[in-house]
XYZ file of C-alpha atoms in Angstrom:
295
model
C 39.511 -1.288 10.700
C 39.026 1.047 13.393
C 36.323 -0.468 15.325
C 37.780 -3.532 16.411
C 40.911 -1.560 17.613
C 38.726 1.156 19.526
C 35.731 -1.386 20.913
C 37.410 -1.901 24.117
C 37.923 0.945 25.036
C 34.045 2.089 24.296
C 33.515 -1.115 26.313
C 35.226 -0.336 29.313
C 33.352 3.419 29.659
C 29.736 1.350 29.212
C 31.297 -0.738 32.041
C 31.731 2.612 34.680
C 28.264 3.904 33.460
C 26.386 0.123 33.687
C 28.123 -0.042 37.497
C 27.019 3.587 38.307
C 23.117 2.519 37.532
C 21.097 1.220 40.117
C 18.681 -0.976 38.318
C 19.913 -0.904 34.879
C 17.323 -1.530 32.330
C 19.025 -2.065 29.201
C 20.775 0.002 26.357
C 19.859 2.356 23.682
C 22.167 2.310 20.567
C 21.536 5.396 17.620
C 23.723 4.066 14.573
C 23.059 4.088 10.705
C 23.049 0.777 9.263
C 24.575 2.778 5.689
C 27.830 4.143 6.221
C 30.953 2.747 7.940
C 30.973 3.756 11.812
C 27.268 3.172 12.591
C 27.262 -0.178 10.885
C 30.506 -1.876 11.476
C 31.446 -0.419 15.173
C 27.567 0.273 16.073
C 26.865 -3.581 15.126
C 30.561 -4.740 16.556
C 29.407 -2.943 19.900
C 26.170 -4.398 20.041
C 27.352 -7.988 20.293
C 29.971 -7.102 23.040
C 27.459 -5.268 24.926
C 25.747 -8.690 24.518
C 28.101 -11.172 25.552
C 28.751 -8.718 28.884
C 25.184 -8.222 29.814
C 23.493 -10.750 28.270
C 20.423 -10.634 29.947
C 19.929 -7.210 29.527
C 17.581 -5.611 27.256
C 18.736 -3.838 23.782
C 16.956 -1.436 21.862
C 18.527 0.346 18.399
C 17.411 3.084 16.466
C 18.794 2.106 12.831
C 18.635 4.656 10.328
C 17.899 2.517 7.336
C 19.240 3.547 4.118
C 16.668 4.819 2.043
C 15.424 4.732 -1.853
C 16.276 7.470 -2.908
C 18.546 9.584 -0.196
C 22.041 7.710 -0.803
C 25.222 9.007 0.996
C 27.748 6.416 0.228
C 27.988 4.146 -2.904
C 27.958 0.758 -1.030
C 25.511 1.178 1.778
C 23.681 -1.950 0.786
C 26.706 -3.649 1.695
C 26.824 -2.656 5.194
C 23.289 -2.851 5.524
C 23.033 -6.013 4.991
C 25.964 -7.042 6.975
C 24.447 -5.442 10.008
C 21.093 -6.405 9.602
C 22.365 -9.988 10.687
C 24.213 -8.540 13.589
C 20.757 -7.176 14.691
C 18.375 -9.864 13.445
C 20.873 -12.125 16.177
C 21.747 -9.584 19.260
C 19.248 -6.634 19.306
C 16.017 -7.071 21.142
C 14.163 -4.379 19.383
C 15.572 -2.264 16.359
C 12.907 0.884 15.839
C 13.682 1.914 12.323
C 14.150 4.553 10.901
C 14.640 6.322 7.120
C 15.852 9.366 6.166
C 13.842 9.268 2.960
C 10.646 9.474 5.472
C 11.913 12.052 7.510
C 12.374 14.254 4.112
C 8.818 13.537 3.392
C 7.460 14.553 6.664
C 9.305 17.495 6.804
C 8.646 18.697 3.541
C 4.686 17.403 3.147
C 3.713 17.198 6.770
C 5.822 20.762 8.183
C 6.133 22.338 4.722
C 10.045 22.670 4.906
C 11.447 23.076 1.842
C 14.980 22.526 2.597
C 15.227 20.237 5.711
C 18.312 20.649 7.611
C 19.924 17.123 9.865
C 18.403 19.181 12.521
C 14.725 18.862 11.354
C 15.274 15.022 10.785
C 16.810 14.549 13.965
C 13.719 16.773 16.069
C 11.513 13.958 14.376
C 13.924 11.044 15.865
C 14.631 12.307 19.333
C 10.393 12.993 19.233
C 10.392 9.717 19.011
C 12.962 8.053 20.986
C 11.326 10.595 23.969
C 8.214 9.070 23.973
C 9.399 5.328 23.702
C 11.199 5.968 26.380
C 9.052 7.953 28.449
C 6.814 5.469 30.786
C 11.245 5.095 32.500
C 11.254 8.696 33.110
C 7.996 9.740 34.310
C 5.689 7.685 36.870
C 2.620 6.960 34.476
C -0.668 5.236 35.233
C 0.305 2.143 32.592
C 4.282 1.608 33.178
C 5.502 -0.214 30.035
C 9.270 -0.240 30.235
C 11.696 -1.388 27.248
C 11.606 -4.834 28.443
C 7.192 -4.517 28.553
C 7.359 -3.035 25.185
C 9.681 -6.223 23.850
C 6.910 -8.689 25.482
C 3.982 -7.409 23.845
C 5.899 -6.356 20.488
C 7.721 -9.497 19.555
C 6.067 -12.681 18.867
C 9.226 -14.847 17.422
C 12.559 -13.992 18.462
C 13.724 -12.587 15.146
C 10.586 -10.312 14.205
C 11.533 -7.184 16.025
C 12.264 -4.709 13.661
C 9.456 -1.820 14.467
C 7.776 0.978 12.484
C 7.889 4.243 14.216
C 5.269 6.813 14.271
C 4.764 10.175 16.247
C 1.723 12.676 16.200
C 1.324 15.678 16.418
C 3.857 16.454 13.799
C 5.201 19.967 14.805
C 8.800 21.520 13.092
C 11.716 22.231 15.212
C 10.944 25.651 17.152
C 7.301 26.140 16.077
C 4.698 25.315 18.807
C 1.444 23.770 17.761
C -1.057 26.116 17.089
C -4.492 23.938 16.847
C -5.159 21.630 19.605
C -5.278 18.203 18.933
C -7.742 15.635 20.072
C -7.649 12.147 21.067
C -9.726 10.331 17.618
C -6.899 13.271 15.923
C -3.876 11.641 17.719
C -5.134 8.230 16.658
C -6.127 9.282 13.117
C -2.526 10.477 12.497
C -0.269 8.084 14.193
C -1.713 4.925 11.742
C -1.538 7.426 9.059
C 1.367 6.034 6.385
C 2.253 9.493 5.935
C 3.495 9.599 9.388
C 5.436 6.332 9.227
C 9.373 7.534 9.500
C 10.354 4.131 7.355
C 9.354 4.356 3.925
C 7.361 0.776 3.618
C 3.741 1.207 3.810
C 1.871 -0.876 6.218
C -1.291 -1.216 3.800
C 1.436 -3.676 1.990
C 1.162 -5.753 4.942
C -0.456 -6.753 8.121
C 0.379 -5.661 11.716
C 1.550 -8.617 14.745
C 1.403 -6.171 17.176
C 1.490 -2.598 17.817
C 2.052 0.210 20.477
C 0.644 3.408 21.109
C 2.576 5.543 23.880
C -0.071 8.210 24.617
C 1.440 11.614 26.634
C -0.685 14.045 28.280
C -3.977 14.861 30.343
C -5.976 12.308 28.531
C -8.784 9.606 29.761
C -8.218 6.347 29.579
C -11.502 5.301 28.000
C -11.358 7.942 25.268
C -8.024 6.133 24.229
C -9.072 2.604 24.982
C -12.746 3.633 22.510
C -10.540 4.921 19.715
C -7.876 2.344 19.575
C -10.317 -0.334 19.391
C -12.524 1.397 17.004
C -9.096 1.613 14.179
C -8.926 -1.731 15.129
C -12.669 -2.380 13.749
C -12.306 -0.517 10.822
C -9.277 -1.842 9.716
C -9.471 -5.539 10.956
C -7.671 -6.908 7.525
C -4.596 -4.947 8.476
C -3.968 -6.804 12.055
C -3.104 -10.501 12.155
C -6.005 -12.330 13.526
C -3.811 -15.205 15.318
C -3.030 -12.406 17.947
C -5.714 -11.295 19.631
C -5.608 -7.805 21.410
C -2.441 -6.851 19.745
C -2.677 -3.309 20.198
C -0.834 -1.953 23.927
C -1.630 1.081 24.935
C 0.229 3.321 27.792
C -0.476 6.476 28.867
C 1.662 8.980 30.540
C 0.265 12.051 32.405
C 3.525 13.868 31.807
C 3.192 15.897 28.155
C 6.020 16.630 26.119
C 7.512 20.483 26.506
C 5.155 23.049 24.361
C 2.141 20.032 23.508
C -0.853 19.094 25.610
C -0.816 15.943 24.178
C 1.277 13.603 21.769
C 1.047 9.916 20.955
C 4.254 7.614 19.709
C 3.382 4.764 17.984
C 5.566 1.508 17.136
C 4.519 -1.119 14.982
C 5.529 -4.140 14.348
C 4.304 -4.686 10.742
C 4.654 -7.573 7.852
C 4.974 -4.654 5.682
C 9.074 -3.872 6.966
C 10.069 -6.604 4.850
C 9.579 -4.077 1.662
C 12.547 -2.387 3.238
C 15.060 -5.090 3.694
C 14.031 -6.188 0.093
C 14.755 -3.105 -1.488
C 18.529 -3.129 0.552
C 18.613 -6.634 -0.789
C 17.972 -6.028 -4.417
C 20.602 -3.305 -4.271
C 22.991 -5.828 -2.363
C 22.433 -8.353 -5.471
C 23.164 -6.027 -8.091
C 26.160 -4.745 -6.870
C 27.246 -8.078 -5.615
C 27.058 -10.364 -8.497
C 29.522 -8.128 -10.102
C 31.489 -8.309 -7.250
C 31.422 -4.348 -7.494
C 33.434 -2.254 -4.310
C 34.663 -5.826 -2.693
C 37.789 -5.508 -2.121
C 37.411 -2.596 0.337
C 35.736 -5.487 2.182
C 38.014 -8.596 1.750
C 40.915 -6.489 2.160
C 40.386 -5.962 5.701
């Protein structure tokens, strides 16, 4: 195994970058939970990083391994052994599914063959505007650490749905403006969810909406509660006002205005199901195991 040889080393260059920071926030970590690297080393790295800065905050973006896009026989095996790593160490795993990203790509930006660069524009859309209230001063700072408070009720519930509107493809501008009750509409659309489980399956703890852009604060505030009206049976009613929003006056380059959305929905467990059905079937015949015990 190659990750326990190489992990101090990766350590000890997280150690010069933490001491160059000034106020260090936390960590991002972009693994898959499918093949080899991403899950074993990604999840091996996380609880180092852990035990060092404990009381730092730690956000992954875990490509999930989808239904129907399969690159290695026994992903559901290292899914599911790095799901634990993250259900104990990670403060808040966005996740993500490459099956989705096909979908959007080919329904949503009518590509017919997606490249990894298409699927990764959607990501990095993504992982810009979570992270965007630490870049740019906004009127409603909410930080990694904010977006962790208002997110994650119990501990062990912080495994997000990720959302972004306006969908645009790699290199093409958006043509149409978009509106505010547009940017709303789309972001709780399932169609733009980039984990195939569908929230209508479940109910929502608590959700986020990152908003980027000139926009008014009222215009938001109006819309967000009025999808909270009309779909009251989707949102938990033990948590009142579980919908943040934060603006940021700061666009993204070639849009007006964008929204990112993360969720925190009843409906992820259809996706840790599905790994665990696969996990079962290959496991009771004890199918691929020895690649595992032999280490």
């Amino acid at each position: 195994t190659e990750g326990a040889e190489l992990v101090d080393q990766v350590l000890d260059v997280v150690r010069r970058e933490a001491e160059g920071c000034d106020c260090l926030q936390g960590f991002q970590i972009t693994h898959s939970l499918g093949g080899g690297t991403g899950a074993g080393m990604g999840t091996l790295l996380i609880s180092k990083i852990r035990e060092e800065f404990p009381d730092r905050m730690m956000a992954t973006y875990s490509v999930v391994p989808s239904p129907k896009v399969s690159d290695t026989v026994v992903e559901p095996y290292n899914a599911t052994l790095s799901v634990h790593q993250l259900v104990e160490h990670s403060d808040e795993t966005f996740c993500i599914d490459n099956e989705a990203l096909y979908d959007i790509c080919m329904r949503t930006l009518k590509l017919s063959q997606p490249s990894y660069g298409d699927l990764n524009h959607l990501v990095s859309a993504v992982m810009s505007g979570v992270t965007t209230s630490l870049r740019f001063p906004g009127q409603l700072n909410s930080d990694l650490r904010k977006l962790a408070v208002n997110m994650v009720p119990f501990p062990r519930l912080h495994f997000f749905m990720v959302g972004f509107a306006p969908l645009t493809s790699r290199g093409g501008s958006s043509y149409r403006q978009v509106n505010v009750p547009e940017l709303t509409q789309q972001m709780f659309d399932p169609k733009n969810m980039m984990a195939a489980s569908d929230f209508r399956n479940g109910r929502y703890l608590t959700c986020s909406a990152l908003f980027r852009g000139k926009i008014s604060m009222k215009e938001v505030e109006d819309q967000m509660r009025n999808i909270q009206n009309k779909n009251q049976s989707y949102f938990v009613e033990w948590i009142p006002n579980n919908v943040q929003t934060a603006l940021c006056s700061v666009p993204p380059r070639g849009l007006k205005m964008s929204s990112t959305f993360v969720g925190n929905s009843t409906s992820i467990q259809e996706l840790f199901k599905r790994v665990g059905d696969q996990f079962t079937a290959m496991f009771r015949r004890k199918a691929f195991l020895h690649w595992y015990t032999g280490e």
